[in-house]
XYZ file of C-alpha atoms in Angstrom:
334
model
C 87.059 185.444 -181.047
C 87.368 189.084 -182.184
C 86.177 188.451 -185.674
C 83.597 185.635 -184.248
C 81.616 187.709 -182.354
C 80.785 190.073 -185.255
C 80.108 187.737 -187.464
C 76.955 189.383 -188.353
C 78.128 192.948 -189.011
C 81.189 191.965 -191.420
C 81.574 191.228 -195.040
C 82.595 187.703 -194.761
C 84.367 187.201 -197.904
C 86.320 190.029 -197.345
C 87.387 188.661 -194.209
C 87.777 185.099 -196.028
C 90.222 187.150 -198.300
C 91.841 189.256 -195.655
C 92.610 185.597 -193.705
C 94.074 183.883 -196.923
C 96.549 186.488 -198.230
C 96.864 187.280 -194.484
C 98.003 183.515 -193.456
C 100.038 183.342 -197.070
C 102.181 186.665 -196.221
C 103.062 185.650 -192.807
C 104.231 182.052 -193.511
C 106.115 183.573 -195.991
C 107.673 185.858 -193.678
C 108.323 183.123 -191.418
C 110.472 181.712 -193.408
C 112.788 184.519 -193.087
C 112.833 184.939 -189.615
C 116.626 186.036 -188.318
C 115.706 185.493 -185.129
C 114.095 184.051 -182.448
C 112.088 186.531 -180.877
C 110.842 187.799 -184.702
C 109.912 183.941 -184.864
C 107.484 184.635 -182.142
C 106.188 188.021 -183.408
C 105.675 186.131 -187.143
C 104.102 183.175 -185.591
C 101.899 185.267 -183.618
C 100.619 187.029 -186.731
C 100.433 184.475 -188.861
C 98.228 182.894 -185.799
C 95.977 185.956 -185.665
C 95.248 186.315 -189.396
C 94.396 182.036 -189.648
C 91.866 182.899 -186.867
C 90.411 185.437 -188.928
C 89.774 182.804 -191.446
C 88.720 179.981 -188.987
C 86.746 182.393 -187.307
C 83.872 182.538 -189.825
C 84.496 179.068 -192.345
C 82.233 176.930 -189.951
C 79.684 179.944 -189.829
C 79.643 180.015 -193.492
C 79.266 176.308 -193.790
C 76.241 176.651 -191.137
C 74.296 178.833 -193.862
C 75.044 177.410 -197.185
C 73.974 173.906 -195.722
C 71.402 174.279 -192.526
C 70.547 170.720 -193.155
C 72.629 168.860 -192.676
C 74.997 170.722 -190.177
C 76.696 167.464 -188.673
C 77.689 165.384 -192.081
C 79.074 168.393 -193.490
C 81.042 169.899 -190.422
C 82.419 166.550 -190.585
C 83.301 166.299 -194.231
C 84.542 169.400 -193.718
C 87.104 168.791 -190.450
C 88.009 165.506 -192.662
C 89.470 167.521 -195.254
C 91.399 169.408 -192.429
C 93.044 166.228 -191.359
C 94.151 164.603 -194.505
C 96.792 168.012 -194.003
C 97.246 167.596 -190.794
C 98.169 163.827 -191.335
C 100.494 164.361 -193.470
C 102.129 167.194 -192.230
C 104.975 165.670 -190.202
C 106.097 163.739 -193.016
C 105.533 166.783 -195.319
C 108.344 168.435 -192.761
C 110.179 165.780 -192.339
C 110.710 165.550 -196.037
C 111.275 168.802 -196.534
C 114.047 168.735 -193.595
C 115.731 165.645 -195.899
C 116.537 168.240 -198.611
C 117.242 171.594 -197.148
C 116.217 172.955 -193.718
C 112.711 174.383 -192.191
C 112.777 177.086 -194.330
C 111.506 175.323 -197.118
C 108.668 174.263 -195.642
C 107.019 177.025 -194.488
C 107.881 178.626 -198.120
C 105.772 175.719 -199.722
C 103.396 176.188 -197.495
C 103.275 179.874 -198.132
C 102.991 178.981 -202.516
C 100.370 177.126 -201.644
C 97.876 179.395 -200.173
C 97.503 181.253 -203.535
C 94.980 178.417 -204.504
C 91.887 178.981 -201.925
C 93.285 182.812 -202.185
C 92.121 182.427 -206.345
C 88.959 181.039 -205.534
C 87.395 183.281 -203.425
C 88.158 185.615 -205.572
C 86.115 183.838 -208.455
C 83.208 183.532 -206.058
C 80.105 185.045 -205.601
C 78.766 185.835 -202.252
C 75.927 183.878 -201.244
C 72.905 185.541 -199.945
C 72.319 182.739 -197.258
C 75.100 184.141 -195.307
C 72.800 187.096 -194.280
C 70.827 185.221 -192.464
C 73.823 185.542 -189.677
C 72.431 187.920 -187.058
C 74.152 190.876 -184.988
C 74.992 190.214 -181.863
C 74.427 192.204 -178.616
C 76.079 191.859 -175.498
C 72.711 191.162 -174.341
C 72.336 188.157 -176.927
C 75.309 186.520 -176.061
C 74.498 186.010 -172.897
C 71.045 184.380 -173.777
C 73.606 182.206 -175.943
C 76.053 181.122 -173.797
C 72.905 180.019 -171.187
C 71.679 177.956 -173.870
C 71.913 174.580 -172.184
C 73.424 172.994 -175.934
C 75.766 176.097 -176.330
C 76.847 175.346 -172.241
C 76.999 171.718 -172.865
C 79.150 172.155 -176.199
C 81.715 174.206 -174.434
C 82.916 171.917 -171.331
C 82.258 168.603 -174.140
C 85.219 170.600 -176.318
C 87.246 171.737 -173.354
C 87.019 168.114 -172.764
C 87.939 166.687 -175.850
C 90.612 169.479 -176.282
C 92.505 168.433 -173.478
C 93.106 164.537 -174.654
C 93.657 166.031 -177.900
C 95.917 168.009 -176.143
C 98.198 165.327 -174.404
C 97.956 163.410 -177.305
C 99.484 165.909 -179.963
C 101.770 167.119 -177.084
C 103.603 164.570 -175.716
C 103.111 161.522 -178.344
C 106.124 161.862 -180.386
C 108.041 161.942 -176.493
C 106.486 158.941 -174.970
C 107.101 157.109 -178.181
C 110.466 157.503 -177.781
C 110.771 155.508 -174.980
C 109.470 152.437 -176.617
C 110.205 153.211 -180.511
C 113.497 154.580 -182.653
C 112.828 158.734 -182.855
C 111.691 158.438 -186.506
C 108.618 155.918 -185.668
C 107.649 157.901 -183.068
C 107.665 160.694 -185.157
C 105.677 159.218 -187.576
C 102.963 158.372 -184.977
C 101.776 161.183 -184.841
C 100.793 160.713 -188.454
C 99.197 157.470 -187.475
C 97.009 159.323 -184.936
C 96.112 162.313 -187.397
C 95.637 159.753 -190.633
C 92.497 158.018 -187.898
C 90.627 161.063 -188.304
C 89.910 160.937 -191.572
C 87.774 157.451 -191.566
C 86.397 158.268 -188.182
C 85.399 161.684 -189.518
C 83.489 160.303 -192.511
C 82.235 157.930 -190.832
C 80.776 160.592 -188.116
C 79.299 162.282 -190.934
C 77.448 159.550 -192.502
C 75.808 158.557 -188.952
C 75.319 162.639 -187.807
C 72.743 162.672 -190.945
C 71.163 159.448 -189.840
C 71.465 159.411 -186.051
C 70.548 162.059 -183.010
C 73.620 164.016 -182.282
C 73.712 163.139 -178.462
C 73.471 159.210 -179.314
C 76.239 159.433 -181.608
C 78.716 161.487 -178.979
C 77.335 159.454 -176.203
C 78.732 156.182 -178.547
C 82.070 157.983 -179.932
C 82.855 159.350 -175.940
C 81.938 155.873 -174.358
C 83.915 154.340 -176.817
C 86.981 156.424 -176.295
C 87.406 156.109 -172.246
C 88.671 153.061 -172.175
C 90.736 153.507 -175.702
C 92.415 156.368 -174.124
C 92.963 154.496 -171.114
C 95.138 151.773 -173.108
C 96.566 154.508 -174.942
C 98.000 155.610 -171.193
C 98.783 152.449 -169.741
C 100.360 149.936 -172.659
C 103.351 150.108 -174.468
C 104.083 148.188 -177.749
C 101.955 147.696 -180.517
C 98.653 148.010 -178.020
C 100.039 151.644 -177.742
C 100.368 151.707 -181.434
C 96.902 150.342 -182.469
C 95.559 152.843 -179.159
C 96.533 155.747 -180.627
C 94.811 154.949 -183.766
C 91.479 153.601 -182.042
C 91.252 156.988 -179.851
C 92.119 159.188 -182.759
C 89.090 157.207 -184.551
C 86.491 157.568 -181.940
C 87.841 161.190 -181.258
C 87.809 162.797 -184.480
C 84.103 163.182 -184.721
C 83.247 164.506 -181.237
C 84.322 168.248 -182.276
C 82.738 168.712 -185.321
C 79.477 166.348 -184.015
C 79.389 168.958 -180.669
C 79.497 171.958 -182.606
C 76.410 170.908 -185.147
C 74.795 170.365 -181.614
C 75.483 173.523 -180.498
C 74.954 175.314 -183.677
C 71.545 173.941 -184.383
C 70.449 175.619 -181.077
C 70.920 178.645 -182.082
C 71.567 178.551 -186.001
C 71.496 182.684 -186.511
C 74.362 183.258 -184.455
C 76.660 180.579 -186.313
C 79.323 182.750 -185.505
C 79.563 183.608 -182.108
C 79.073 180.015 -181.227
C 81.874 178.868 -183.393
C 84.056 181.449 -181.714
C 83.170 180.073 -178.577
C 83.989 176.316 -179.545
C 87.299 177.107 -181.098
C 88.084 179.077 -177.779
C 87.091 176.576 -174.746
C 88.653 173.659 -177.444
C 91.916 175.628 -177.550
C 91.702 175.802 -173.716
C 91.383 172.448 -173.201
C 94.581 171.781 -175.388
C 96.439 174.166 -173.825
C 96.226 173.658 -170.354
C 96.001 169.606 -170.228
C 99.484 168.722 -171.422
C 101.769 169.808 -168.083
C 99.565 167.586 -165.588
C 100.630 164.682 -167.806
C 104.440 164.756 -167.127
C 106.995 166.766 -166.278
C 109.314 168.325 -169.166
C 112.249 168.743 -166.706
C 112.829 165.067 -166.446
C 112.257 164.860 -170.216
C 115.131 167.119 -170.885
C 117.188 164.775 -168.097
C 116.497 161.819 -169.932
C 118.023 163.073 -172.977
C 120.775 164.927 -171.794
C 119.281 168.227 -171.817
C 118.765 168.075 -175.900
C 116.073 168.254 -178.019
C 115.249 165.422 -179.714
C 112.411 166.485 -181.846
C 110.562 169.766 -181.974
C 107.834 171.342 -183.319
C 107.884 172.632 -186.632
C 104.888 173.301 -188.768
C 102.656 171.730 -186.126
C 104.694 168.676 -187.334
C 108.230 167.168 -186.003
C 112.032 167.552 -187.226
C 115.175 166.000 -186.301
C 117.676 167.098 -184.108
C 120.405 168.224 -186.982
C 122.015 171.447 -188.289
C 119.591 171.661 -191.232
C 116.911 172.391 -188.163
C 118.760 175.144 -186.175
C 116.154 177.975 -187.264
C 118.652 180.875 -187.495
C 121.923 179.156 -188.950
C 123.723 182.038 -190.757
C 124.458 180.546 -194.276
C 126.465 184.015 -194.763
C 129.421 185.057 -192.861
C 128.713 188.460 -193.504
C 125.020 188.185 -191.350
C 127.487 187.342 -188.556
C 128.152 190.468 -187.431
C 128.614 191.112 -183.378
C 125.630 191.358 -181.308
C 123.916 189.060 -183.820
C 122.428 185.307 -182.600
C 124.083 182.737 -184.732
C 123.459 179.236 -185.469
């Protein structure tokens, strides 16, 4: 939100560049982590410097193509979930051949590609028509009735998204073995990509507000089976709202954007924020993690690694000292 809100007084490829090497240093560094509470500090940076770069890649995308605002945010959040969709099996591959580690060091390699391209690029003089913002301004903003209306729509959408990418992989488990439910997840996430395209296509053919009204109808009662089936209706659920779902965010924030298309940035800060929200707060009304940890005898079964999922084995303990001499007194071991 930091970097959001002065959108218009910052060189944005700097910032593009600061994000990148930023996001590339700390997964590195995650890797290394000896111990929990550095896991936290690490993950914490490595969350503030993606946000400096997720902060202002929607703005940018608002100037370079002012057109066509809803097919490309689209496009663009597509391209976001062909990694996300494979990113549980990405870990859970990974975790077949060493431990976490790996992973995030992959991960880390792999950011020297966008890093090298930016770089190479030129700035583009549309991005100056991004204007400064006054705390005066951003109140006239956030009164804009599409700006208002985009915010509770995310904060909507965030919290099924929410539950969904929460709890999934547990309530699976109760119906599936732990590596299908796993890999549900995946099922949910691969959904976007179609439904995303597809958004795209009708955003640059259809009125925004028809097309959400369609996607959001169609997803109540989608999300409803999702809740109240088990089975292979559960299955083919969680694709279907995953579908309808995955082009509400992007679809919401052309609507918002095109309101007020000169402060790309502040709006996108607000978006990402009240979206966060609503995936943060929604998942403990849905069930109660004490009687998860009851149900399987106060274990683990899967958790969270990479935004993906990992099995509950040795190779996943996060600080397991591979040298004796690390294991020195005072020191958490694995």
């Amino acid at each position: 939100m930091a970097v959001g809100f002065k959108t218009g007084q910052m060189n944005l490829k700097r910032l593009l560049l600061i994000g990148a090497i930023g996001t590339a240093v700390s997964t590195f560094l995650v890797s290394q982590a000896f111990s929990f509470p550095i896991l936290l500090v690490l993950l914490f940076f490595q969350g503030a410097t993606a946000g400096i770069f997720r902060a202002i890649d929607r703005p940018v995308l608002s100037h370079l193509f002012p057109v066509n605002r809803g097919e490309v945010f689209n496009t663009y959040t597509a391209v976001w979930a062909i990694g996300a969709a494979s990113e549980p099996i990405f870990v859970n591959g990974m975790l077949s051949i060493g431990d976490w580690r790996i992973a995030y060091l992959v991960l880390a390699v792999a950011f020297i590609a966008p890093f090298a391209l930016l770089i190479s690029m030129d700035r583009p003089d549309q991005l100056d028509n991004e204007e400064r913002l006054s705390l005066t301004s951003l109140w006239d903003v956030l009164k804009r009735p599409a700006v208002f209306s985009m915010a509770l729509g995310l904060m909507a959408s965030g919290a099924i998204e929410g539950v969904i990418f929460t709890w999934l992989p547990y309530y699976a488990t109760r119906h599936f073995p732990t590596a299908t439910a796993n890999l549900l997840l995946s099922v949910h996430l691969a959904s976007y990509i179609p439904g995303r395209m597809l958004s795209g296509y009708l955003a640059g053919r259809v009125r925004y507000l028809l097309l959400l009204f369609v996607l959001v109808g169609s997803t109540i009662p989608a999300y409803a089976a999702f809740l109240l089936t088990t089975g292979r209706v559960m299955v083919a659920s969680v694709a279907v709202v995953g579908f309808l779902m995955a082009g509400v965010f992007p679809t919401l924030f052309a609507f918002g954007v095109e309101s007020t298309p000169e402060y790309s940035g502040p709006v996108n800060a607000i978006a990402t924020a009240v979206n966060f929200a609503g995936i943060s707060i929604s998942p403990p009304p849905r069930g109660d993690p004490r009687q998860y940890f009851r149900n399987r005898d106060r274990h683990v079964a899967s958790a969270p690694v990479v935004g993906g999922t990992a099995r509950r084995d040795s190779r996943c303990d996060p600080f397991q000292r591979r040298k004796s001499h690390l294991k020195r007194p005072g020191m958490m071991t694995g």
